[in-house]
Amino acid sequence: MRRKVLPLLAIVWLTGWGLVGQVLGQGEPVVRGGTVTYPNFDVNIDDGGGLGRLRLGFEVLFTDELGAKAAAALQVRESILLFLRGKSAADLLAPKGRDVLRAQLLAHINAAIGSPKAVKLFYLDYVVIKGTP
């Protein structure tokens, strides 16, 4: 009996571990205390008539853990995704593009959670790929 159960448990464990890896690979927000890490946004952006790409990862510091938990909701992630899709490569590659986007993201997250609890944003990944017309 034990010989039959052990391989079955191994299969169940490996399958469960694979599902965890898939979930983490999709870039779900991770809350740690008063911070939220958004590890991966990969969106299409406008490149002057062509199609560009923005790959963005960032971490946001909040005044409290409740604000961080609110910002990790799927609705907030979706609103950030839609916000980023409205950006253009020219804006993001401008000399102050990163700083402008940082301020806009903080304001957008605060509006999405309904209170000014997001106070600092740190980029983990910031890649703009220009498309072809």
Short mmCIF file of C-alpha atoms in Angstrom, two decimals:
data_model
loop_
_atom_site.label_atom_id
_atom_site.label_comp_id
_atom_site.label_asym_id
_atom_site.label_seq_id
_atom_site.Cartn_x
_atom_site.Cartn_y
_atom_site.Cartn_z
CA MET A 1 0.00 0.00 0.00
CA ARG A 2 2.77 2.40 0.96
CA ARG A 3 4.55 1.81 -2.37
CA LYS A 4 1.46 2.87 -4.29
CA VAL A 5 0.75 5.97 -2.21
CA LEU A 6 4.28 7.42 -2.29
CA PRO A 7 4.49 7.88 -6.10
CA LEU A 8 0.97 9.31 -6.09
CA LEU A 9 1.94 11.84 -3.41
CA ALA A 10 5.04 12.77 -5.40
CA ILE A 11 2.94 13.43 -8.52
CA VAL A 12 0.45 15.54 -6.57
CA TRP A 13 3.26 17.52 -4.94
CA LEU A 14 5.05 18.17 -8.25
CA THR A 15 1.81 19.18 -9.95
CA GLY A 16 1.02 21.59 -7.12
CA TRP A 17 4.54 23.05 -7.28
CA GLY A 18 4.14 23.56 -11.03
CA LEU A 19 0.91 25.46 -10.49
CA VAL A 20 2.58 27.71 -7.93
CA GLY A 21 5.33 28.47 -10.42
CA GLN A 22 2.78 29.34 -13.09
CA VAL A 23 0.94 31.73 -10.78
CA LEU A 24 4.15 33.47 -9.72
CA GLY A 25 5.27 33.63 -13.34
CA GLN A 26 2.17 35.60 -14.29
CA GLY A 27 3.34 38.57 -12.26
CA GLU A 28 0.77 38.61 -9.49
CA PRO A 29 1.32 41.38 -6.91
CA VAL A 30 3.14 40.26 -3.77
CA VAL A 31 2.44 41.97 -0.43
CA ARG A 32 5.16 42.10 2.22
CA GLY A 33 4.24 44.32 5.16
CA GLY A 34 3.69 47.82 3.81
CA THR A 35 5.02 47.13 0.30
CA VAL A 36 3.58 45.64 -2.85
CA THR A 37 5.77 44.25 -5.60
CA TYR A 38 4.32 44.21 -9.10
CA PRO A 39 6.92 41.99 -10.77
CA ASN A 40 5.79 42.03 -14.36
CA PHE A 41 3.72 44.18 -16.67
CA ASP A 42 4.31 43.51 -20.36
CA VAL A 43 2.02 45.69 -22.48
CA ASN A 44 1.68 47.01 -26.02
CA ILE A 45 2.17 50.76 -26.35
CA ASP A 46 1.89 53.27 -29.18
CA ASP A 47 5.07 54.01 -31.08
CA GLY A 48 4.00 56.76 -33.46
CA GLY A 49 1.75 54.56 -35.58
CA GLY A 50 3.68 51.38 -34.87
CA LEU A 51 3.40 48.97 -32.01
CA GLY A 52 5.95 49.15 -29.19
CA ARG A 53 6.27 47.21 -25.93
CA LEU A 54 6.70 48.24 -22.33
CA ARG A 55 8.03 45.78 -19.78
CA LEU A 56 7.74 47.19 -16.31
CA GLY A 57 8.23 45.86 -12.81
CA PHE A 58 8.07 48.00 -9.69
CA GLU A 59 7.64 48.04 -5.95
CA VAL A 60 5.42 50.49 -4.08
CA LEU A 61 5.89 51.55 -0.47
CA PHE A 62 2.70 52.34 1.48
CA THR A 63 2.02 54.13 4.74
CA ASP A 64 0.44 50.96 6.16
CA GLU A 65 -0.22 47.31 5.42
CA LEU A 66 -3.92 47.89 4.69
CA GLY A 67 -3.05 50.19 1.80
CA ALA A 68 -0.64 47.58 0.44
CA LYS A 69 -3.28 44.85 0.64
CA ALA A 70 -5.82 47.07 -1.11
CA ALA A 71 -3.33 47.83 -3.90
CA ALA A 72 -2.71 44.12 -4.49
CA ALA A 73 -6.32 43.55 -5.55
CA LEU A 74 -6.83 42.31 -9.10
CA GLN A 75 -8.97 45.36 -9.94
CA VAL A 76 -6.05 47.66 -9.13
CA ARG A 77 -3.67 45.56 -11.23
CA GLU A 78 -6.09 45.69 -14.15
CA SER A 79 -6.48 49.46 -13.85
CA ILE A 80 -2.67 49.85 -13.88
CA LEU A 81 -2.48 47.63 -16.95
CA LEU A 82 -5.06 49.73 -18.79
CA PHE A 83 -3.29 52.92 -17.69
CA LEU A 84 0.04 51.68 -19.04
CA ARG A 85 -1.50 50.73 -22.39
CA GLY A 86 -2.34 54.38 -22.91
CA LYS A 87 1.33 55.41 -22.82
CA SER A 88 3.51 56.07 -25.86
CA ALA A 89 7.13 55.13 -26.45
CA ALA A 90 8.01 58.79 -27.03
CA ASP A 91 6.68 59.78 -23.59
CA LEU A 92 8.41 56.89 -21.82
CA LEU A 93 11.76 57.49 -23.56
CA ALA A 94 11.74 61.26 -22.95
CA PRO A 95 14.50 62.56 -20.64
CA LYS A 96 12.10 62.83 -17.66
CA GLY A 97 9.85 59.97 -18.82
CA ARG A 98 10.66 57.66 -15.91
CA ASP A 99 10.11 60.34 -13.31
CA VAL A 100 6.81 61.44 -14.89
CA LEU A 101 5.61 57.82 -15.07
CA ARG A 102 6.61 57.27 -11.42
CA ALA A 103 4.48 60.24 -10.27
CA GLN A 104 1.58 59.20 -12.51
CA LEU A 105 1.64 55.61 -11.23
CA LEU A 106 1.62 56.74 -7.60
CA ALA A 107 -1.33 59.06 -8.30
CA HIS A 108 -3.13 56.31 -10.23
CA ILE A 109 -2.67 53.72 -7.48
CA ASN A 110 -3.84 56.17 -4.80
CA ALA A 111 -6.93 56.98 -6.88
CA ALA A 112 -7.62 53.26 -7.41
CA ILE A 113 -7.46 52.42 -3.68
CA GLY A 114 -9.29 55.59 -2.67
CA SER A 115 -6.72 57.09 -0.32
CA PRO A 116 -3.24 58.61 -0.47
CA LYS A 117 -1.35 55.68 1.02
CA ALA A 118 1.17 54.95 -1.76
CA VAL A 119 4.20 57.14 -1.02
CA LYS A 120 7.21 55.80 -2.93
CA LEU A 121 7.76 53.77 -6.09
CA PHE A 122 10.93 51.91 -7.04
CA TYR A 123 11.48 50.42 -10.50
CA LEU A 124 12.61 46.82 -10.75
CA ASP A 125 12.40 46.63 -14.54
CA TYR A 126 11.90 49.41 -17.10
CA VAL A 127 12.27 48.41 -20.74
CA VAL A 128 10.74 50.24 -23.70
CA ILE A 129 10.97 48.46 -27.05
CA LYS A 130 10.30 50.59 -30.08
CA GLY A 131 8.22 48.92 -32.76
CA THR A 132 8.31 49.17 -36.48
CA PRO A 133 5.78 51.30 -38.42
#
